[in-house]
Amino acid sequence: MSHEKTPMTDDEQRLHQLGYAQELSRTMSGFSNFAVSFTIISILSGCLTLYGFGMNTGGPAMIVWGWPFVGLMTLFVGLAMAEVCSSYPTAGGLYYWAAKLAPSNGPAWSWFTGWFNFLGQVAVTAGIDFGAAFFLNAFLDLQFGFSATPGHTILLFGLILLVHGLLNSLGVKLVARLNDISVWWHIVGVLFIVGALVLLPDNHQSAGFVFGNFVNNTGWGSTLYVGLLGLLLAQYTFTGYDASAHMTEETHDAARSGPRGIVMSILVSLGAGWVLLIGLTFAIQSYEGALDSKTGVPPAQIFIDAVGLTMGKVLLLVVIGAQLFCGMSSVTANSRMIYAFSRDGALPGSSLWHKINSKTRTPTNAIWLAAGGAFLLGLPYLWNATAYAAVTSIAVIGLYIAYVLPTLLRLVQGKNFKPGPWSLGRWSKPIGIIAIVWVAFITVLFMLPQASPVTGKNFNYTPIAVLVVLGFAAGYWFLSARRWFTGPKVQGSEAELAAIERDLDVI
């Protein structure tokens, strides 16, 4: 067996310049990279799992108009991120960018960005698979009488995470193929669901109801406050597109494919999601009936009321399929972030989480940490009914703070920033400023109480979760990490990187 070195690709050269060996298998196309982010945004997961929340918090008017508004603001955040991704296409993503862009104290910026990203990723995985468990429980209740109790939902949640851990452990080629299928499942699924809801029901709501009816079942008196809280439905759905950045070490032409994946996933989701929400809202037969559904899942009740029990179950299965694809991709992206963060020694037990399985070339231990962490975040649902909305708020806040810190540092850099092949040019500054202002606003908004009067049962535990992670990261930093965490570590010289790659090729 000869060991002639094949010439390095541009991707490998760039990764070496950033200081890393090509340990992961670079087999993903640009389309597959887009597919991961589009699948994690998953309009059939986010829009529908929080649809009941939206029905109580602003109603049709906020569901239908909140979506394009939040989508546009998200696009600003995504464009700013994509520009930085083009300069630094590495699996670490956000925390690596923060280290490179910080004018001083790079390790500290990198540390806190990484911890927020870690929190947000684990919470988004929990939110997605929890949503899938809700919908699967609703289906099993309708089909087999498996009632939708918190215990049953948590059991299904655990099983779904287990399956997603196993699928991810089998290798990135399988995951990439499933993601490619997932894109078509989402697009065709939305068309199928909306088509059924347009053509089959005898009655539809009026345009005035869909585009103008405001509902407030929160107990709060302020229409403005309730309307703003209702934006969580859209903002939670538009999360996770940093996956395109985390997969760049496995993607061809990463400096262009990564940024394109981020922006296209937001744009396609914006269009398809709006069609889905408008179609679903027109098809509501009984607003109160949907909210009081015994399955606990308002969209399931809307499907059944609109198209009958059998067809309603079919639509429900389409949604569950999409949510399962979505959760699987979320575990993928989450594990790559954990792999990269522990490659740089930032997580307790880093040497364990950074291990690569030599057969599959995937970070198996990181995959199981992602799944286990998500399960722990979902557990409070057993005793707190608003836990799900809190998990979604945690995901939004954790991810968006991590999304925007590199953008802030990129603005501080000004002319010193070296753009990659995908750049915003003179639009970089105004887009960055809008992104930062928007994230500051939603960070405060989604920590506020969502129902009145505030009780132990409806308490929004988002601020507690965010403070626990921030407190842990800050305590760990000041007591220990600031002495040894130097930001992203370079793995070695050209010769050392080549040796790491050679060892992996021999195995």
Short mmCIF file of C-alpha atoms in Angstrom, two decimals:
data_model
loop_
_atom_site.label_atom_id
_atom_site.label_comp_id
_atom_site.label_asym_id
_atom_site.label_seq_id
_atom_site.Cartn_x
_atom_site.Cartn_y
_atom_site.Cartn_z
CA MET A 1 0.00 0.00 0.00
CA SER A 2 1.68 3.20 -1.15
CA HIS A 3 1.40 6.45 0.77
CA GLU A 4 1.70 8.95 -2.04
CA LYS A 5 0.26 12.20 -0.78
CA THR A 6 -2.58 13.41 -2.98
CA PRO A 7 -2.33 17.15 -3.66
CA MET A 8 -4.15 19.22 -1.03
CA THR A 9 -7.47 20.77 -2.00
CA ASP A 10 -8.12 24.48 -1.40
CA ASP A 11 -10.40 23.45 1.47
CA GLU A 12 -7.65 21.45 3.18
CA GLN A 13 -5.12 24.23 2.64
CA ARG A 14 -7.46 26.77 4.22
CA LEU A 15 -8.13 24.45 7.16
CA HIS A 16 -4.36 24.02 7.66
CA GLN A 17 -3.95 27.82 7.60
CA LEU A 18 -6.60 27.97 10.36
CA GLY A 19 -4.47 25.47 12.28
CA TYR A 20 -6.40 22.20 11.99
CA ALA A 21 -5.93 18.78 10.40
CA GLN A 22 -8.56 17.33 8.09
CA GLU A 23 -9.79 14.76 10.64
CA LEU A 24 -13.43 14.68 9.63
CA SER A 25 -14.54 13.18 6.33
CA ARG A 26 -15.06 15.97 3.71
CA THR A 27 -17.84 14.44 1.64
CA MET A 28 -20.74 16.94 1.82
CA SER A 29 -21.87 18.96 -1.18
CA GLY A 30 -23.00 22.59 -0.96
CA PHE A 31 -26.59 21.36 -1.24
CA SER A 32 -26.09 18.97 1.69
CA ASN A 33 -24.63 21.83 3.72
CA PHE A 34 -27.74 23.95 3.00
CA ALA A 35 -29.88 20.89 3.74
CA VAL A 36 -28.57 20.58 7.33
CA SER A 37 -29.50 24.17 8.21
CA PHE A 38 -32.83 24.07 6.37
CA THR A 39 -33.69 20.83 8.17
CA ILE A 40 -32.82 22.29 11.58
CA ILE A 41 -34.85 25.45 10.96
CA SER A 42 -37.59 22.95 9.98
CA ILE A 43 -40.76 24.96 9.48
CA LEU A 44 -42.77 21.79 10.09
CA SER A 45 -41.20 21.52 13.53
CA GLY A 46 -40.86 25.05 14.91
CA CYS A 47 -43.98 26.64 13.42
CA LEU A 48 -46.25 23.80 14.43
CA THR A 49 -44.91 22.90 17.88
CA LEU A 50 -45.33 26.52 19.03
CA TYR A 51 -48.54 27.13 17.05
CA GLY A 52 -50.68 26.65 20.17
CA PHE A 53 -48.47 29.16 22.02
CA GLY A 54 -49.08 31.60 19.15
CA MET A 55 -52.84 31.00 19.23
CA ASN A 56 -52.93 32.19 22.87
CA THR A 57 -50.29 34.90 22.51
CA GLY A 58 -51.44 37.25 19.77
CA GLY A 59 -53.49 34.81 17.72
CA PRO A 60 -53.74 34.77 13.90
CA ALA A 61 -52.61 38.38 13.40
CA MET A 62 -49.31 37.81 15.22
CA ILE A 63 -48.80 34.31 13.77
CA VAL A 64 -49.22 35.55 10.19
CA TRP A 65 -47.50 38.97 10.42
CA GLY A 66 -44.89 38.08 13.04
CA TRP A 67 -43.41 35.51 10.66
CA PRO A 68 -42.22 37.74 7.76
CA PHE A 69 -41.07 40.45 10.20
CA VAL A 70 -38.98 38.04 12.30
CA GLY A 71 -37.79 36.30 9.12
CA LEU A 72 -36.46 39.58 7.77
CA MET A 73 -34.68 40.42 11.04
CA THR A 74 -33.23 36.90 11.09
CA LEU A 75 -31.95 37.40 7.55
CA PHE A 76 -29.86 40.36 8.80
CA VAL A 77 -28.38 38.16 11.54
CA GLY A 78 -27.73 35.36 9.04
CA LEU A 79 -26.07 37.65 6.46
CA ALA A 80 -23.71 39.05 9.09
CA MET A 81 -22.84 35.51 10.23
CA ALA A 82 -22.36 34.23 6.69
CA GLU A 83 -19.73 36.88 5.96
CA VAL A 84 -17.64 35.81 8.96
CA CYS A 85 -18.18 32.11 8.12
CA SER A 86 -16.61 32.71 4.70
CA SER A 87 -13.42 33.99 6.35
CA TYR A 88 -13.14 31.15 8.89
CA PRO A 89 -14.71 27.92 7.57
CA THR A 90 -14.11 25.66 10.59
CA ALA A 91 -16.29 23.33 12.70
CA GLY A 92 -15.84 25.53 15.77
CA GLY A 93 -17.85 28.23 14.04
CA LEU A 94 -18.92 31.05 16.30
CA TYR A 95 -16.47 30.70 19.19
CA TYR A 96 -13.52 30.31 16.78
CA TRP A 97 -14.61 33.50 14.97
CA ALA A 98 -14.92 35.37 18.29
CA ALA A 99 -11.33 34.44 19.20
CA LYS A 100 -9.95 35.57 15.85
CA LEU A 101 -11.94 38.81 15.65
CA ALA A 102 -11.54 40.07 19.23
CA PRO A 103 -9.08 42.99 19.33
CA SER A 104 -8.05 41.90 22.86
CA ASN A 105 -9.03 39.19 25.38
CA GLY A 106 -9.68 36.77 22.52
CA PRO A 107 -9.81 33.69 24.77
CA ALA A 108 -12.51 35.25 27.01
CA TRP A 109 -14.70 36.26 24.03
CA SER A 110 -14.22 32.80 22.57
CA TRP A 111 -15.03 31.08 25.87
CA PHE A 112 -18.35 32.87 26.48
CA THR A 113 -19.45 32.67 22.84
CA GLY A 114 -18.76 28.93 22.94
CA TRP A 115 -20.70 28.36 26.14
CA PHE A 116 -23.75 30.27 24.86
CA ASN A 117 -23.55 28.34 21.61
CA PHE A 118 -23.32 25.07 23.56
CA LEU A 119 -26.38 26.00 25.69
CA GLY A 120 -28.40 27.11 22.66
CA GLN A 121 -27.52 24.01 20.64
CA VAL A 122 -28.45 21.62 23.44
CA ALA A 123 -31.71 23.53 24.05
CA VAL A 124 -32.63 23.59 20.37
CA THR A 125 -32.05 19.82 20.17
CA ALA A 126 -34.27 19.41 23.24
CA GLY A 127 -36.93 21.70 21.78
CA ILE A 128 -37.07 19.90 18.45
CA ASP A 129 -37.17 16.35 19.79
CA PHE A 130 -39.58 17.40 22.53
CA GLY A 131 -41.87 18.81 19.83
CA ALA A 132 -41.57 15.52 17.93
CA ALA A 133 -42.49 13.65 21.14
CA PHE A 134 -45.62 15.85 21.57
CA PHE A 135 -46.77 15.18 18.02
CA LEU A 136 -45.90 11.46 18.11
CA ASN A 137 -47.81 11.17 21.40
CA ALA A 138 -50.82 12.89 19.80
CA PHE A 139 -50.69 10.41 16.91
CA LEU A 140 -50.32 7.38 19.22
CA ASP A 141 -53.23 8.67 21.31
CA LEU A 142 -55.48 8.98 18.24
CA GLN A 143 -54.38 5.63 16.79
CA PHE A 144 -53.83 3.41 19.83
CA GLY A 145 -55.16 5.35 22.84
CA PHE A 146 -51.62 5.96 24.24
CA SER A 147 -52.68 9.00 26.28
CA ALA A 148 -50.73 12.27 26.12
CA THR A 149 -49.48 12.44 29.73
CA PRO A 150 -46.21 14.19 30.69
CA GLY A 151 -44.72 10.79 31.60
CA HIS A 152 -45.53 9.31 28.19
CA THR A 153 -44.20 12.40 26.40
CA ILE A 154 -40.90 12.27 28.31
CA LEU A 155 -40.58 8.54 27.53
CA LEU A 156 -41.03 9.19 23.79
CA PHE A 157 -38.65 12.16 24.03
CA GLY A 158 -35.94 9.89 25.47
CA LEU A 159 -36.49 7.22 22.79
CA ILE A 160 -36.33 9.78 19.96
CA LEU A 161 -33.03 11.16 21.30
CA LEU A 162 -31.69 7.60 21.53
CA VAL A 163 -32.54 6.93 17.85
CA HIS A 164 -30.95 10.23 16.80
CA GLY A 165 -27.79 9.38 18.73
CA LEU A 166 -27.59 5.98 17.03
CA LEU A 167 -28.16 7.34 13.50
CA ASN A 168 -25.48 9.99 13.97
CA SER A 169 -23.04 7.37 15.26
CA LEU A 170 -23.26 5.48 11.96
CA GLY A 171 -21.38 8.12 9.96
CA VAL A 172 -21.80 11.44 8.17
CA LYS A 173 -22.61 9.92 4.75
CA LEU A 174 -25.85 8.43 6.07
CA VAL A 175 -26.72 11.68 7.86
CA ALA A 176 -26.00 13.72 4.70
CA ARG A 177 -28.21 11.41 2.61
CA LEU A 178 -31.05 11.64 5.13
CA ASN A 179 -30.69 15.44 5.15
CA ASP A 180 -30.95 15.60 1.36
CA ILE A 181 -34.17 13.55 1.56
CA SER A 182 -35.34 15.81 4.37
CA VAL A 183 -35.26 18.95 2.18
CA TRP A 184 -37.71 17.38 -0.26
CA TRP A 185 -39.77 15.93 2.58
CA HIS A 186 -40.16 19.46 3.99
CA ILE A 187 -40.94 21.20 0.68
CA VAL A 188 -43.31 18.50 -0.65
CA GLY A 189 -44.75 18.03 2.86
CA VAL A 190 -45.65 21.72 3.18
CA LEU A 191 -47.26 21.70 -0.30
CA PHE A 192 -49.16 18.50 0.55
CA ILE A 193 -50.40 19.81 3.92
CA VAL A 194 -51.37 23.25 2.57
CA GLY A 195 -52.96 21.67 -0.52
CA ALA A 196 -55.07 19.37 1.66
CA LEU A 197 -56.08 22.26 3.95
CA VAL A 198 -57.05 24.45 0.97
CA LEU A 199 -58.92 21.85 -1.10
CA LEU A 200 -60.59 19.48 1.39
CA PRO A 201 -62.41 21.53 4.10
CA ASP A 202 -65.93 22.80 3.34
CA ASN A 203 -65.35 25.96 5.38
CA HIS A 204 -62.42 28.34 5.67
CA GLN A 205 -61.84 31.34 7.91
CA SER A 206 -62.19 34.80 6.38
CA ALA A 207 -59.12 36.80 5.30
CA GLY A 208 -60.06 39.34 7.98
CA PHE A 209 -59.76 36.64 10.65
CA VAL A 210 -56.46 35.23 9.34
CA PHE A 211 -54.70 38.55 8.81
CA GLY A 212 -56.34 40.68 11.49
CA ASN A 213 -57.72 38.73 14.45
CA PHE A 214 -55.77 39.34 17.68
CA VAL A 215 -56.20 36.90 20.57
CA ASN A 216 -54.88 37.35 24.11
CA ASN A 217 -55.31 34.41 26.48
CA THR A 218 -52.23 35.17 28.57
CA GLY A 219 -53.79 37.16 31.41
CA TRP A 220 -51.67 40.23 30.54
CA GLY A 221 -53.49 43.49 29.82
CA SER A 222 -51.04 45.00 27.33
CA THR A 223 -51.73 44.17 23.68
CA LEU A 224 -48.27 45.34 22.65
CA TYR A 225 -46.52 43.15 25.26
CA VAL A 226 -48.54 40.07 24.29
CA GLY A 227 -47.95 40.70 20.59
CA LEU A 228 -44.20 40.89 21.15
CA LEU A 229 -44.20 37.67 23.23
CA GLY A 230 -45.97 36.02 20.29
CA LEU A 231 -42.86 36.59 18.15
CA LEU A 232 -41.29 33.59 19.93
CA LEU A 233 -43.12 31.25 17.53
CA ALA A 234 -41.23 32.61 14.52
CA GLN A 235 -37.95 33.40 16.28
CA TYR A 236 -37.67 29.88 17.73
CA THR A 237 -38.25 28.38 14.28
CA PHE A 238 -35.47 30.52 12.78
CA THR A 239 -32.67 28.95 14.82
CA GLY A 240 -29.95 26.42 14.16
CA TYR A 241 -28.69 27.71 10.82
CA ASP A 242 -25.21 27.97 12.34
CA ALA A 243 -25.18 24.26 11.43
CA SER A 244 -23.86 25.25 8.00
CA ALA A 245 -20.79 26.73 9.71
CA HIS A 246 -20.28 23.70 11.99
CA MET A 247 -20.33 21.36 8.96
CA THR A 248 -17.75 23.36 6.94
CA GLU A 249 -14.89 20.94 7.70
CA GLU A 250 -16.99 18.24 6.01
CA THR A 251 -18.14 20.37 3.03
CA HIS A 252 -16.56 20.97 -0.38
CA ASP A 253 -15.80 24.63 -1.27
CA ALA A 254 -16.54 25.49 2.36
CA ALA A 255 -15.76 29.24 2.19
CA ARG A 256 -18.66 29.67 -0.27
CA SER A 257 -20.92 26.71 0.54
CA GLY A 258 -21.13 27.51 4.29
CA PRO A 259 -22.30 31.14 3.90
CA ARG A 260 -24.66 30.17 1.08
CA GLY A 261 -26.14 27.41 3.25
CA ILE A 262 -26.83 29.89 6.07
CA VAL A 263 -28.56 32.51 3.88
CA MET A 264 -30.48 30.14 1.59
CA SER A 265 -31.84 28.11 4.52
CA ILE A 266 -33.33 31.31 6.01
CA LEU A 267 -34.79 32.52 2.68
CA VAL A 268 -36.38 29.20 1.68
CA SER A 269 -37.80 28.72 5.20
CA LEU A 270 -39.18 32.27 5.17
CA GLY A 271 -41.22 31.62 2.02
CA ALA A 272 -42.34 28.06 2.73
CA GLY A 273 -43.10 28.76 6.41
CA TRP A 274 -45.36 31.70 5.60
CA VAL A 275 -47.36 29.58 3.16
CA LEU A 276 -47.71 26.88 5.83
CA LEU A 277 -48.87 29.27 8.59
CA ILE A 278 -51.39 31.05 6.37
CA GLY A 279 -52.75 27.72 5.06
CA LEU A 280 -53.10 26.29 8.57
CA THR A 281 -54.78 29.42 9.96
CA PHE A 282 -57.34 29.56 7.12
CA ALA A 283 -58.25 25.92 7.88
CA ILE A 284 -59.15 26.45 11.58
CA GLN A 285 -62.72 25.20 12.06
CA SER A 286 -63.05 25.81 15.82
CA TYR A 287 -60.48 28.04 17.55
CA GLU A 288 -61.49 27.01 21.05
CA GLY A 289 -61.75 23.36 20.00
CA ALA A 290 -58.18 23.39 18.69
CA LEU A 291 -56.86 24.96 21.91
CA ASP A 292 -58.75 22.45 24.10
CA SER A 293 -57.67 19.45 22.02
CA LYS A 294 -57.33 16.31 24.18
CA THR A 295 -54.10 15.44 22.37
CA GLY A 296 -52.62 18.72 23.64
CA VAL A 297 -51.42 19.55 20.10
CA PRO A 298 -53.59 22.26 18.46
CA PRO A 299 -52.34 21.68 14.85
CA ALA A 300 -53.34 17.99 15.12
CA GLN A 301 -56.87 19.06 16.09
CA ILE A 302 -56.98 21.63 13.26
CA PHE A 303 -55.99 18.88 10.77
CA ILE A 304 -58.67 16.50 12.06
CA ASP A 305 -61.42 19.16 12.16
CA ALA A 306 -60.53 20.33 8.64
CA VAL A 307 -59.91 17.10 6.72
CA GLY A 308 -61.33 14.30 8.88
CA LEU A 309 -59.67 11.79 11.19
CA THR A 310 -57.93 9.54 8.64
CA MET A 311 -56.47 12.31 6.49
CA GLY A 312 -55.68 14.29 9.66
CA LYS A 313 -53.52 11.39 10.85
CA VAL A 314 -51.72 11.30 7.47
CA LEU A 315 -50.88 15.02 7.75
CA LEU A 316 -49.74 14.44 11.32
CA LEU A 317 -47.35 11.70 10.12
CA VAL A 318 -45.87 14.06 7.51
CA VAL A 319 -45.15 16.56 10.30
CA ILE A 320 -43.68 13.91 12.63
CA GLY A 321 -41.38 12.71 9.82
CA ALA A 322 -40.09 16.25 9.31
CA GLN A 323 -39.55 16.72 13.03
CA LEU A 324 -37.55 13.50 13.26
CA PHE A 325 -35.33 14.60 10.37
CA CYS A 326 -34.92 17.95 12.09
CA GLY A 327 -33.89 16.47 15.45
CA MET A 328 -31.37 14.19 13.77
CA SER A 329 -29.68 17.16 12.05
CA SER A 330 -29.69 19.11 15.27
CA VAL A 331 -27.78 16.35 17.06
CA THR A 332 -25.31 16.36 14.13
CA ALA A 333 -24.58 20.09 14.33
CA ASN A 334 -24.54 20.07 18.13
CA SER A 335 -22.01 17.22 18.24
CA ARG A 336 -19.68 19.02 15.78
CA MET A 337 -19.72 22.12 17.96
CA ILE A 338 -18.99 19.99 21.08
CA TYR A 339 -16.21 18.18 19.16
CA ALA A 340 -14.57 21.46 18.14
CA PHE A 341 -15.03 23.14 21.53
CA SER A 342 -13.48 20.18 23.35
CA ARG A 343 -10.71 19.89 20.71
CA ASP A 344 -9.72 23.25 22.20
CA GLY A 345 -10.07 21.97 25.78
CA ALA A 346 -13.07 24.10 26.82
CA LEU A 347 -15.52 21.49 28.14
CA PRO A 348 -14.97 19.47 31.32
CA GLY A 349 -13.75 16.04 30.16
CA SER A 350 -12.62 17.46 26.81
CA SER A 351 -10.35 14.55 25.87
CA LEU A 352 -13.40 12.26 26.04
CA TRP A 353 -15.69 14.50 23.91
CA HIS A 354 -13.04 15.17 21.27
CA LYS A 355 -12.45 11.46 20.45
CA ILE A 356 -13.13 10.53 16.84
CA ASN A 357 -14.43 7.05 16.07
CA SER A 358 -11.81 5.69 13.65
CA LYS A 359 -14.33 3.57 11.71
CA THR A 360 -16.98 6.23 11.06
CA ARG A 361 -14.77 9.35 11.40
CA THR A 362 -17.51 10.90 13.56
CA PRO A 363 -17.24 12.33 17.12
CA THR A 364 -19.34 9.58 18.75
CA ASN A 365 -18.90 10.67 22.38
CA ALA A 366 -19.88 14.26 21.51
CA ILE A 367 -23.03 12.90 19.84
CA TRP A 368 -24.10 11.21 23.09
CA LEU A 369 -23.29 14.28 25.18
CA ALA A 370 -25.57 16.32 22.86
CA ALA A 371 -28.42 13.82 23.24
CA GLY A 372 -27.98 13.40 27.02
CA GLY A 373 -27.82 17.16 27.66
CA ALA A 374 -31.00 17.71 25.65
CA PHE A 375 -32.82 15.03 27.68
CA LEU A 376 -31.91 16.76 30.96
CA LEU A 377 -33.26 20.11 29.71
CA GLY A 378 -36.63 18.56 28.83
CA LEU A 379 -37.14 16.77 32.19
CA PRO A 380 -38.75 19.75 34.05
CA TYR A 381 -41.82 19.20 31.84
CA LEU A 382 -42.81 16.47 34.30
CA TRP A 383 -43.71 19.19 36.84
CA ASN A 384 -43.83 22.50 34.91
CA ALA A 385 -46.33 22.89 32.07
CA THR A 386 -44.58 25.92 30.54
CA ALA A 387 -41.24 24.08 30.41
CA TYR A 388 -41.52 23.65 26.66
CA ALA A 389 -41.87 27.39 25.95
CA ALA A 390 -38.94 27.94 28.34
CA VAL A 391 -36.74 25.43 26.48
CA THR A 392 -37.53 27.23 23.21
CA SER A 393 -36.69 30.60 24.79
CA ILE A 394 -33.39 29.21 26.11
CA ALA A 395 -32.56 27.96 22.61
CA VAL A 396 -33.28 31.37 21.08
CA ILE A 397 -31.31 33.34 23.67
CA GLY A 398 -28.34 30.97 23.87
CA LEU A 399 -27.97 30.72 20.10
CA TYR A 400 -28.61 34.35 19.22
CA ILE A 401 -26.14 35.73 21.77
CA ALA A 402 -23.55 33.36 20.27
CA TYR A 403 -24.61 34.37 16.73
CA VAL A 404 -24.20 38.06 17.32
CA LEU A 405 -20.99 38.27 19.39
CA PRO A 406 -18.77 37.57 16.33
CA THR A 407 -20.81 40.14 14.38
CA LEU A 408 -20.16 42.72 17.08
CA LEU A 409 -16.42 41.93 17.02
CA ARG A 410 -16.42 42.03 13.21
CA LEU A 411 -17.80 45.60 13.40
CA VAL A 412 -15.13 46.55 15.95
CA GLN A 413 -12.47 45.27 13.51
CA GLY A 414 -13.68 47.68 10.81
CA LYS A 415 -11.19 47.80 7.95
CA ASN A 416 -8.90 45.22 9.59
CA PHE A 417 -11.38 42.42 8.86
CA LYS A 418 -10.22 40.24 5.95
CA PRO A 419 -13.34 39.07 4.12
CA GLY A 420 -13.48 35.62 2.52
CA PRO A 421 -14.79 34.93 -1.00
CA TRP A 422 -18.40 35.57 0.19
CA SER A 423 -18.63 39.16 1.44
CA LEU A 424 -21.24 41.87 2.12
CA GLY A 425 -18.95 44.71 1.06
CA ARG A 426 -20.18 48.14 2.12
CA TRP A 427 -23.43 46.66 3.45
CA SER A 428 -21.52 44.85 6.18
CA LYS A 429 -21.79 47.63 8.78
CA PRO A 430 -25.53 48.55 8.51
CA ILE A 431 -26.53 44.87 8.38
CA GLY A 432 -24.33 44.11 11.42
CA ILE A 433 -25.82 46.98 13.45
CA ILE A 434 -29.42 45.89 12.73
CA ALA A 435 -28.51 42.30 13.70
CA ILE A 436 -27.00 43.38 17.03
CA VAL A 437 -29.94 45.63 17.99
CA TRP A 438 -32.45 42.89 17.16
CA VAL A 439 -30.64 40.24 19.23
CA ALA A 440 -30.34 42.59 22.22
CA PHE A 441 -34.11 43.18 22.01
CA ILE A 442 -35.18 39.50 21.80
CA THR A 443 -32.74 38.46 24.55
CA VAL A 444 -34.61 40.66 27.03
CA LEU A 445 -38.04 39.89 25.57
CA PHE A 446 -37.93 36.10 25.88
CA MET A 447 -36.77 36.16 29.50
CA LEU A 448 -39.96 37.98 30.55
CA PRO A 449 -42.98 36.16 32.07
CA GLN A 450 -45.27 34.67 29.42
CA ALA A 451 -48.46 34.31 31.49
CA SER A 452 -50.16 36.26 34.27
CA PRO A 453 -50.49 35.90 37.21
CA VAL A 454 -47.05 34.27 37.51
CA THR A 455 -47.23 30.98 39.45
CA GLY A 456 -44.91 28.02 40.03
CA LYS A 457 -46.76 26.14 37.27
CA ASN A 458 -46.34 28.76 34.54
CA PHE A 459 -43.04 30.33 35.63
CA ASN A 460 -40.70 31.02 32.70
CA TYR A 461 -37.47 29.38 33.84
CA THR A 462 -35.45 30.77 30.91
CA PRO A 463 -33.57 33.41 32.96
CA ILE A 464 -32.58 30.71 35.49
CA ALA A 465 -31.18 28.38 32.82
CA VAL A 466 -29.33 31.23 31.11
CA LEU A 467 -27.94 32.47 34.45
CA VAL A 468 -26.86 28.97 35.49
CA VAL A 469 -24.86 28.53 32.29
CA LEU A 470 -23.51 32.07 32.40
CA GLY A 471 -22.65 31.65 36.10
CA PHE A 472 -20.96 28.30 35.48
CA ALA A 473 -19.01 29.60 32.47
CA ALA A 474 -17.98 32.78 34.34
CA GLY A 475 -17.05 30.91 37.53
CA TYR A 476 -15.10 28.29 35.59
CA TRP A 477 -13.37 31.08 33.62
CA PHE A 478 -12.29 33.20 36.60
CA LEU A 479 -11.37 30.31 38.89
CA SER A 480 -9.51 28.20 36.39
CA ALA A 481 -9.89 28.53 32.63
CA ARG A 482 -8.44 32.02 32.21
CA ARG A 483 -5.10 30.53 33.25
CA TRP A 484 -5.07 27.82 30.58
CA PHE A 485 -7.75 28.43 27.92
CA THR A 486 -6.01 30.26 25.09
CA GLY A 487 -8.88 30.13 22.61
CA PRO A 488 -8.86 27.79 19.61
CA LYS A 489 -5.69 25.71 19.74
CA VAL A 490 -3.62 25.16 16.66
CA GLN A 491 -3.08 21.42 16.23
CA GLY A 492 0.45 21.78 14.91
CA SER A 493 2.76 22.64 12.05
CA GLU A 494 2.11 21.54 8.45
CA ALA A 495 4.14 18.37 9.07
CA GLU A 496 2.25 17.56 12.28
CA LEU A 497 -1.14 18.13 10.62
CA ALA A 498 -0.11 15.86 7.74
CA ALA A 499 0.93 13.20 10.27
CA ILE A 500 -2.49 13.33 12.03
CA GLU A 501 -4.20 12.92 8.64
CA ARG A 502 -1.86 10.06 7.65
CA ASP A 503 -2.66 8.19 10.88
CA LEU A 504 -6.39 8.49 10.22
CA ASP A 505 -5.95 7.28 6.63
CA VAL A 506 -4.02 4.21 7.76
CA ILE A 507 -6.69 3.10 10.26
#
